[in-house]
Short mmCIF file of N, CA and C in Angstrom, two decimals:
data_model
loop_
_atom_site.label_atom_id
_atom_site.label_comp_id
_atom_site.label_asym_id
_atom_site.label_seq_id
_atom_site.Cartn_x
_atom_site.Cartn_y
_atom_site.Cartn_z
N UNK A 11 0.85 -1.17 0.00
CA UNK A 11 0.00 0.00 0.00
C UNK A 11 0.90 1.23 0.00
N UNK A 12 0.24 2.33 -0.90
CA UNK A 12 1.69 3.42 -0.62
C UNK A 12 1.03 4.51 0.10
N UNK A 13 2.00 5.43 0.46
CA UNK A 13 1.20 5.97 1.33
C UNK A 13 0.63 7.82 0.60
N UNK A 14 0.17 8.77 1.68
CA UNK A 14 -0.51 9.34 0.71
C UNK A 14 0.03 10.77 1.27
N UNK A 15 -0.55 12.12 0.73
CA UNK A 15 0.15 13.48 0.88
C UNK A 15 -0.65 13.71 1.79
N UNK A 16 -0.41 14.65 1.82
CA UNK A 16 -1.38 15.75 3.05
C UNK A 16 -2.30 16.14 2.71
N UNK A 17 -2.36 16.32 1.31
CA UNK A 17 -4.00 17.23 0.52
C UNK A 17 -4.93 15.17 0.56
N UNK A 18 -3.89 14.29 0.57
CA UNK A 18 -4.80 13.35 0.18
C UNK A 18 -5.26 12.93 1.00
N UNK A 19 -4.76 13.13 2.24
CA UNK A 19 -5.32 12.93 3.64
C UNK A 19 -6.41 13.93 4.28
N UNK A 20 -6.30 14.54 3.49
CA UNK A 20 -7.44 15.60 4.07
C UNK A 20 -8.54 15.39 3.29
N UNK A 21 -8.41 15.06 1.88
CA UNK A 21 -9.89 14.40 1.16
C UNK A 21 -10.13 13.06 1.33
N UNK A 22 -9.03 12.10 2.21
CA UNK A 22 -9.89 10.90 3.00
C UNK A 22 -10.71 11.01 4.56
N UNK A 23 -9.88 12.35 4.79
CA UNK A 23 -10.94 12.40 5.83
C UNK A 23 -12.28 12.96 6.22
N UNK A 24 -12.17 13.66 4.72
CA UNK A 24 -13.19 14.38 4.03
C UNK A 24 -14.48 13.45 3.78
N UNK A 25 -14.21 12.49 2.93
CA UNK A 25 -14.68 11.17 2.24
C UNK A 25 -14.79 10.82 3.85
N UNK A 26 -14.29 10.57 4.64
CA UNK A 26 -14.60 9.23 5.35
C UNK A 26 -15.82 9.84 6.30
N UNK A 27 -16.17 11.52 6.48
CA UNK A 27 -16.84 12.12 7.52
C UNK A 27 -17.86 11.88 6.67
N UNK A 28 -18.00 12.09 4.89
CA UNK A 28 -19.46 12.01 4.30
C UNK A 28 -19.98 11.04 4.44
N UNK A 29 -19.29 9.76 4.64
CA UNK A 29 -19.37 8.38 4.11
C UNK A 29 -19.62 8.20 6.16
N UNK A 30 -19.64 8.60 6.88
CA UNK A 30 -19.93 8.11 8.46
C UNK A 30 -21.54 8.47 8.20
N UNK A 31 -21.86 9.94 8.20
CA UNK A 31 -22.79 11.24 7.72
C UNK A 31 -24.09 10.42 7.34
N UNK A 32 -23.67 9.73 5.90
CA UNK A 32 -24.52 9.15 5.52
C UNK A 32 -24.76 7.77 6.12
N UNK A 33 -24.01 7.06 6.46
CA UNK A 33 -24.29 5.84 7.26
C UNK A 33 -25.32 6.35 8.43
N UNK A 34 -24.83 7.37 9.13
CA UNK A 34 -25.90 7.51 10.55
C UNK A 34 -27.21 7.77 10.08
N UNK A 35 -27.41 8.62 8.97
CA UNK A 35 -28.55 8.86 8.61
C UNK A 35 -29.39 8.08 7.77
N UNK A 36 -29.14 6.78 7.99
CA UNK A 36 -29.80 5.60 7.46
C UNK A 36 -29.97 5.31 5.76
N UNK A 37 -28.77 5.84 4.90
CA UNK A 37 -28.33 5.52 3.72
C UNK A 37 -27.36 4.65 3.47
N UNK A 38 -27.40 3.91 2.54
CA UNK A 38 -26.42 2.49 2.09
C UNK A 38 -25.17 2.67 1.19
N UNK A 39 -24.31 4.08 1.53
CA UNK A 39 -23.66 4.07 0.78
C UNK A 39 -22.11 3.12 0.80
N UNK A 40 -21.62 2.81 -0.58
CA UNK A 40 -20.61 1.32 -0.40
C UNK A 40 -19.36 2.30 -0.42
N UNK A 41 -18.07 1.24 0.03
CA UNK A 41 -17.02 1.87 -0.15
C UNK A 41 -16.29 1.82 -1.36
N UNK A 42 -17.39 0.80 -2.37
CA UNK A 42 -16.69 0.76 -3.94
C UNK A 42 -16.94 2.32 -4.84
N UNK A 43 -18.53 2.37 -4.49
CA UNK A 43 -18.96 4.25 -4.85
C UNK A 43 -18.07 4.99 -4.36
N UNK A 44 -17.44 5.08 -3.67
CA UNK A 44 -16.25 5.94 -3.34
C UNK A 44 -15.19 5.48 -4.01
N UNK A 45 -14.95 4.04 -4.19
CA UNK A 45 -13.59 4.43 -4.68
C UNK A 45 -13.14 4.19 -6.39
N UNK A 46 -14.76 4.32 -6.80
CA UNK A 46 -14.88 4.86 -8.54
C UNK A 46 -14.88 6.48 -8.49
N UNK A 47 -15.23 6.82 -7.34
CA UNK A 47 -15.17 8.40 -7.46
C UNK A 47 -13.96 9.03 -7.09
N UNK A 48 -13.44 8.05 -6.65
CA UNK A 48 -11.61 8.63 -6.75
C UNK A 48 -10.56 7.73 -6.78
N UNK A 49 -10.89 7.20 -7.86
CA UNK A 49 -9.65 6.08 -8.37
C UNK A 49 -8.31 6.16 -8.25
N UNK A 50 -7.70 7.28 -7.47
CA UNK A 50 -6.69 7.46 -7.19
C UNK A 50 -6.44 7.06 -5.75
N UNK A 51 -7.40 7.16 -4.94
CA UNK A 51 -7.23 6.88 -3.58
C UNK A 51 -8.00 5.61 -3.36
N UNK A 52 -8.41 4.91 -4.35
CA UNK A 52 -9.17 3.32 -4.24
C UNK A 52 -8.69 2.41 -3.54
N UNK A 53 -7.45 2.06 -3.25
CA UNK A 53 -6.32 1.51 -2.68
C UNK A 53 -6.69 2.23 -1.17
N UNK A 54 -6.62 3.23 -0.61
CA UNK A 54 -6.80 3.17 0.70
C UNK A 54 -8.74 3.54 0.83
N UNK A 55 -8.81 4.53 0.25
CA UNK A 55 -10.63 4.11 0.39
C UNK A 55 -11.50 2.72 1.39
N UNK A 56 -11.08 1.75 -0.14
CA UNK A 56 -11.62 0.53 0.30
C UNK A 56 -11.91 0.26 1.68
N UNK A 57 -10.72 -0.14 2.30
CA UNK A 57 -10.15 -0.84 3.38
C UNK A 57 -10.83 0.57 4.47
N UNK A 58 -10.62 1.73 4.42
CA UNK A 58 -10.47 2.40 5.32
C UNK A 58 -12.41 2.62 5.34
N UNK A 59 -13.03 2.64 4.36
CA UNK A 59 -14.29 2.85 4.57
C UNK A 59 -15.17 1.28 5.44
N UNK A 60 -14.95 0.35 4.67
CA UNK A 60 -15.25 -0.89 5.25
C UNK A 60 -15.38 -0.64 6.79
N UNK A 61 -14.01 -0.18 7.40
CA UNK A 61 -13.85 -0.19 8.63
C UNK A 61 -14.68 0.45 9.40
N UNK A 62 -15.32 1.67 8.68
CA UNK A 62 -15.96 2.93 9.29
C UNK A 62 -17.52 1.97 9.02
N UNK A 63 -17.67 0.81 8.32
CA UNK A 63 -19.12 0.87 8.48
C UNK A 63 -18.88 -0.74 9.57
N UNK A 64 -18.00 -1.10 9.97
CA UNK A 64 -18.00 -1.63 10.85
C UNK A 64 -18.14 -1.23 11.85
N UNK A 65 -17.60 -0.05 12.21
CA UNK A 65 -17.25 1.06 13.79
C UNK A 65 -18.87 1.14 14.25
N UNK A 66 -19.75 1.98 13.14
CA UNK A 66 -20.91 2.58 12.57
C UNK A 66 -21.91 1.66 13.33
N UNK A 67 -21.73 -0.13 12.32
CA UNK A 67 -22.43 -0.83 12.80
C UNK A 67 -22.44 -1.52 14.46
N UNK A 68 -21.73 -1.48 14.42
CA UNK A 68 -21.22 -1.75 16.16
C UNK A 68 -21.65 -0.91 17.00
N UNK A 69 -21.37 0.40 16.87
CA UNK A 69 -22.18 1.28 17.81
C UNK A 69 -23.83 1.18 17.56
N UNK A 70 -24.50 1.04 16.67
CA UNK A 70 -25.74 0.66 16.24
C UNK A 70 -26.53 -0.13 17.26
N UNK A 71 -25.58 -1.46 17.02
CA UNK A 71 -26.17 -2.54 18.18
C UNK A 71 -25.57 -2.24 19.32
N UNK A 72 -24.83 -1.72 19.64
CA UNK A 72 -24.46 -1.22 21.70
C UNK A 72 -25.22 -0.33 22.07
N UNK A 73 -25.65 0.41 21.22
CA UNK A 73 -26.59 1.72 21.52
C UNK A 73 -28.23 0.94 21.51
N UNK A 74 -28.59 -0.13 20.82
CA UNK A 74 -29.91 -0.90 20.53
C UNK A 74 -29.89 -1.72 21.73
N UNK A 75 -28.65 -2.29 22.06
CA UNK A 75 -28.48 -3.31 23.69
C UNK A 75 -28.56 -2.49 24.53
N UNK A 76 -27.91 -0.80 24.78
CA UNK A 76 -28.26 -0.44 25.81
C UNK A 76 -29.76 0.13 26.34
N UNK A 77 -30.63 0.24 25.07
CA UNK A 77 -31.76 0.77 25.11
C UNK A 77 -32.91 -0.07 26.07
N UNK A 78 -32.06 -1.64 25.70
CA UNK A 78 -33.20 -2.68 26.05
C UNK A 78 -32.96 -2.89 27.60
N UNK A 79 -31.54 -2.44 28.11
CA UNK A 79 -31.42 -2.44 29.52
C UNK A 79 -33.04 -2.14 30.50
N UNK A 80 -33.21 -3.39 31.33
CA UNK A 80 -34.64 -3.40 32.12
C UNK A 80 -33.90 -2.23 33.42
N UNK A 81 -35.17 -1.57 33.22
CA UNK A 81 -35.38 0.14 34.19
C UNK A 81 -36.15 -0.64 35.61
N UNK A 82 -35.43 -0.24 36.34
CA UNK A 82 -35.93 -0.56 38.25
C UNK A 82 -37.82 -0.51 38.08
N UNK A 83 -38.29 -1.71 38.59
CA UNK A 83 -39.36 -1.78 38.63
C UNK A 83 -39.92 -0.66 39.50
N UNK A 84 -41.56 -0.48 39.04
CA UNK A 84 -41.85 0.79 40.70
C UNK A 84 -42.30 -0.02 41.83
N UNK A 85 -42.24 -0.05 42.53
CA UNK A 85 -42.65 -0.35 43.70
C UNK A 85 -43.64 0.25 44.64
N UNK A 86 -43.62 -0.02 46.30
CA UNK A 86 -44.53 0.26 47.10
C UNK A 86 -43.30 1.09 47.99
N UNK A 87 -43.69 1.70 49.20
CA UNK A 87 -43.10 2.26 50.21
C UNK A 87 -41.98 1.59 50.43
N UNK A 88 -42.60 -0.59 50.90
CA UNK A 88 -41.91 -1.28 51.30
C UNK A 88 -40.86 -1.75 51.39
N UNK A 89 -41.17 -1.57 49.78
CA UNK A 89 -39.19 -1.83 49.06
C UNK A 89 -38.33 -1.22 48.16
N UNK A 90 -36.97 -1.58 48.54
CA UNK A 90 -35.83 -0.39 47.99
C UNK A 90 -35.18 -1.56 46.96
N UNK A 91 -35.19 -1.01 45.82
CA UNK A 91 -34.94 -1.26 44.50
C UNK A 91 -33.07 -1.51 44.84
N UNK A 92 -32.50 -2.04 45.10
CA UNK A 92 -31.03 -2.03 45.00
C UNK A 92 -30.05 -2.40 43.49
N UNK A 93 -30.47 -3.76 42.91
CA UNK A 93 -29.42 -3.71 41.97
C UNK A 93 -29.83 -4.40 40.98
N UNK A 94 -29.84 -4.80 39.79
CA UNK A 94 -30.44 -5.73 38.57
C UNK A 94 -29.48 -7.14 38.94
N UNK A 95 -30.57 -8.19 39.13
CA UNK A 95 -29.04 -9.37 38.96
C UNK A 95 -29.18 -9.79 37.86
N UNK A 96 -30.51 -10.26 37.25
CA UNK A 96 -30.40 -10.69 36.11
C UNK A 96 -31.61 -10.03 34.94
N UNK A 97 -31.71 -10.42 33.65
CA UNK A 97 -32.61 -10.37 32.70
C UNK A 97 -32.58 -11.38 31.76
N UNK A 98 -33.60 -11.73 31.42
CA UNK A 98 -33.95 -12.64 29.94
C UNK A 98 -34.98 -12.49 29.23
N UNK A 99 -35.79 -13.39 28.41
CA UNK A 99 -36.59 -13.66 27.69
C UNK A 99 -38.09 -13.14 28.14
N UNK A 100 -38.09 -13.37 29.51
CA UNK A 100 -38.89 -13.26 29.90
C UNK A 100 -39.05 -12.15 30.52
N UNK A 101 -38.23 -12.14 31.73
CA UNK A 101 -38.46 -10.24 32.50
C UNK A 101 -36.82 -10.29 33.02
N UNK A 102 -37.14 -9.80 34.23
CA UNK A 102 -35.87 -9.33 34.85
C UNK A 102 -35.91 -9.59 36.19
N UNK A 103 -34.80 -9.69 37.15
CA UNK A 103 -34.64 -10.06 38.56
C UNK A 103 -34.03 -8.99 39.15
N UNK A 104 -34.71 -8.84 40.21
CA UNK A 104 -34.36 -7.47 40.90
C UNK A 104 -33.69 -7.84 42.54
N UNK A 105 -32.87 -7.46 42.75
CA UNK A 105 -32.33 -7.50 44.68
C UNK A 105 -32.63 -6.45 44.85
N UNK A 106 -33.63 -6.52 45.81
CA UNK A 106 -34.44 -5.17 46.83
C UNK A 106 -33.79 -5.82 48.12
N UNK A 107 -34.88 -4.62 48.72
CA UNK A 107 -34.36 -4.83 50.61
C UNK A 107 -36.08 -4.09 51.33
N UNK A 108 -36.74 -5.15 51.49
CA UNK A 108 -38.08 -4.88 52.63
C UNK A 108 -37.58 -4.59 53.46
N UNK A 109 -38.29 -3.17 53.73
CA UNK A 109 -38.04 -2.30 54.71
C UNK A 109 -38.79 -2.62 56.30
N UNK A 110 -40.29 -3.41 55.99
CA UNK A 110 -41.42 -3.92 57.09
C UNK A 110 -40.50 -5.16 58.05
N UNK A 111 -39.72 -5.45 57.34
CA UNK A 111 -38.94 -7.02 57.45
C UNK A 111 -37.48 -7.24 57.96
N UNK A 112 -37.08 -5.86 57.36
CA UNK A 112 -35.80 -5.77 57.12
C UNK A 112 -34.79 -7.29 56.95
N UNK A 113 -35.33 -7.25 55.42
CA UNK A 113 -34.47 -8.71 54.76
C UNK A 113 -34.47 -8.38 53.32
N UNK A 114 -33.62 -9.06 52.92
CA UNK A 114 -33.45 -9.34 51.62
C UNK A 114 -34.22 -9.44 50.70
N UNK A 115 -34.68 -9.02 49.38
CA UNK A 115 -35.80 -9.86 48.50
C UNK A 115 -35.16 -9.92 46.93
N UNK A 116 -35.64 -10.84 46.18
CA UNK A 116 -35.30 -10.81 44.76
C UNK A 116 -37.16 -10.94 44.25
N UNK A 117 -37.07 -9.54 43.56
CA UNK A 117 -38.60 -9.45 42.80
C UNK A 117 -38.23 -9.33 41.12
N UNK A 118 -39.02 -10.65 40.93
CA UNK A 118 -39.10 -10.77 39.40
C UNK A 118 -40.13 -10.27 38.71
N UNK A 119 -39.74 -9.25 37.48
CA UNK A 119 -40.53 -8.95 36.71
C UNK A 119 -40.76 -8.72 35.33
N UNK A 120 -42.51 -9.24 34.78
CA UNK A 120 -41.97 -9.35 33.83
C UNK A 120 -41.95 -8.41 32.48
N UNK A 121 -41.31 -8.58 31.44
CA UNK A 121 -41.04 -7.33 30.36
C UNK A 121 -42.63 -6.66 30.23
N UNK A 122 -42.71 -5.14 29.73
CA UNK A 122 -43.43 -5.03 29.13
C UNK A 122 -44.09 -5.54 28.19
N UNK A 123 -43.18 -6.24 27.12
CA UNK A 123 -44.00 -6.24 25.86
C UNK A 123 -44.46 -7.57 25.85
N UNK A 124 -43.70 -8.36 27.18
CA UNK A 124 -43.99 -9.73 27.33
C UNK A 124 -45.15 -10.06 27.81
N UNK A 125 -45.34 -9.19 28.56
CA UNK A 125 -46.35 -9.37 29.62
C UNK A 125 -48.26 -9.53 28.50
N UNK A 126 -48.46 -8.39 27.65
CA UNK A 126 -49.34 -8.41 26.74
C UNK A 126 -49.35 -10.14 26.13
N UNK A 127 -48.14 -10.95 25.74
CA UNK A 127 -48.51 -11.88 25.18
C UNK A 127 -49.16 -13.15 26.64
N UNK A 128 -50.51 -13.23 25.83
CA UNK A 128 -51.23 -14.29 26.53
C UNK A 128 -50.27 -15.63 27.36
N UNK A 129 -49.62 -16.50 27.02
CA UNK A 129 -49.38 -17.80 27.82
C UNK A 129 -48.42 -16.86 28.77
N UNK A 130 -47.67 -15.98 28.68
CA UNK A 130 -46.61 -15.47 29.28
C UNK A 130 -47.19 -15.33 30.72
N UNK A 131 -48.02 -14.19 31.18
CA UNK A 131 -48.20 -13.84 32.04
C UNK A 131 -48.96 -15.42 32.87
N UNK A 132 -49.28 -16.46 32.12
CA UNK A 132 -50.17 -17.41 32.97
C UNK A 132 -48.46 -18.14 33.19
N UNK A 133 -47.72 -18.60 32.47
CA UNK A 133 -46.41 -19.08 32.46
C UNK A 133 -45.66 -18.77 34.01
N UNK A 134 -45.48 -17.30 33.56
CA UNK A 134 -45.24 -16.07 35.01
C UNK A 134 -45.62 -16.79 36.25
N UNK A 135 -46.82 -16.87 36.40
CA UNK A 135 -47.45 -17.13 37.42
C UNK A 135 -47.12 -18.74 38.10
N UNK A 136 -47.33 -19.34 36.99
CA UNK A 136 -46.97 -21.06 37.59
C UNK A 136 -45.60 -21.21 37.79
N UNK A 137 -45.18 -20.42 37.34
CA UNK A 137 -43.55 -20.16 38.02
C UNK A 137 -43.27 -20.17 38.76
N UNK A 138 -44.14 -18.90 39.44
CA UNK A 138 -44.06 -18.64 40.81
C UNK A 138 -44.93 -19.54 41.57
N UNK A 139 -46.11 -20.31 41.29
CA UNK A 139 -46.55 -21.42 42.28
C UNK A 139 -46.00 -22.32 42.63
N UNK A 140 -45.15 -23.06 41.55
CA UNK A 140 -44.08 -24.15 41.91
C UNK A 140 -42.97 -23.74 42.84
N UNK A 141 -42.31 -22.07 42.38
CA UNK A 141 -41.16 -22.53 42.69
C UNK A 141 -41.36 -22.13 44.16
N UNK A 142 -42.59 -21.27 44.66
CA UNK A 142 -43.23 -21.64 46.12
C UNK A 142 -43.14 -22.63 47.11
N UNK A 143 -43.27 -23.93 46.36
CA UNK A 143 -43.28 -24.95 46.83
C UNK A 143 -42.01 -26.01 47.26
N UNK A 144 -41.28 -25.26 46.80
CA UNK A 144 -39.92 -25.45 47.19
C UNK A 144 -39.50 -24.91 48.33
N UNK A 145 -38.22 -25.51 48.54
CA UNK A 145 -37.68 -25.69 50.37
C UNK A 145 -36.41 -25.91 49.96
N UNK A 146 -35.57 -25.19 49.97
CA UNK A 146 -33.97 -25.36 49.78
C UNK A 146 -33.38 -24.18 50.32
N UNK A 147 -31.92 -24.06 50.57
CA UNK A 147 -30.84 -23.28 51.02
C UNK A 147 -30.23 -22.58 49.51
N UNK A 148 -30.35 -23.12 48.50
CA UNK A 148 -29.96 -22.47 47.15
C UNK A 148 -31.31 -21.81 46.04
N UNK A 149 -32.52 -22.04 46.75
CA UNK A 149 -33.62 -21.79 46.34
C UNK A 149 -34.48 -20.23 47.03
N UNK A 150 -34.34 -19.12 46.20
CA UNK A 150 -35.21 -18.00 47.72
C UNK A 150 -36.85 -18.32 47.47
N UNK A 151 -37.10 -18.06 48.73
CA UNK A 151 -38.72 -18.47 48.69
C UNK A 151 -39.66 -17.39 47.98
N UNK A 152 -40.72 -18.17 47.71
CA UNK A 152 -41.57 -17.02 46.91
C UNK A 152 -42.56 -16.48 47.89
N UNK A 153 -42.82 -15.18 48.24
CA UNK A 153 -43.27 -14.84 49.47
C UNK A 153 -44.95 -14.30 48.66
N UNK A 154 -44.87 -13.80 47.38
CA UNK A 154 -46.29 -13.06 46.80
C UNK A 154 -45.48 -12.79 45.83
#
């Protein structure tokens, strides 16, 4: 690869801000259209645009994963929302702290959009009847 001047570095970085520009703003432009439009810099173009719609796409989906992050359920007086332990398919698991009790709790809940689909919320529920019925030291009890 050879390398390039200063004026040519300033119209790849030129090229590479139009070519981000249009990526964010939800257009498909390739890095071959660029580098018929300057066949002189085709040789670094290529490679260097590719990269930018990799960067592009990556932030896309970290910014789409962080959106889906589950928000602290609301609660009652009783209990203090402390930390997310887990999420899935279904909802999310919360470590609170009952204040009436002063103990520990993990309150599961489930997604919004989950909750609308029919077997889910009956699913939800027998979840929690069984796993009620349980009695273990690695198991927390289901209190309501």
């Amino acid at each position: 690869m050879s390398t390039t001047s200063s004026s040519e570095d300033l119209l790849l970085d030129q090229i590479a801000e139009e070519f981000e520009e249009r990526l964010r703003n939800g257009e498909q432009p390739t890095p071959s259209e660029y580098a018929r439009q300057y066949p002189q810099l085709a040789e670094h173009i290529l490679p260097f645009l590719k990269t930018i719609t990799e960067l592009v796409q990556t932030q896309e989906l970290l910014s789409h994963e962080e959106s889906r992050t589950p928000q602290p359920p609301e609660t009652g007086p009783d209990l203090q929302i402390i930390e997310l332990i887990g999420s899935g398919g279904m909802g999310s698991v919360w470590k609170a702290h009952q204040l009436s009790l002063d103990r520990p709790v993990a309150i599961k809940v489930l997604q919004h959009q989950t909750s609308g689909w029919g077997n889910s919320s009956q699913r939800f529920l027998e979840e929690a009847r069984i796993a009620s019925l349980l009695v273990h030291d690695h198991i927390v009890p289901v209190h309501e």
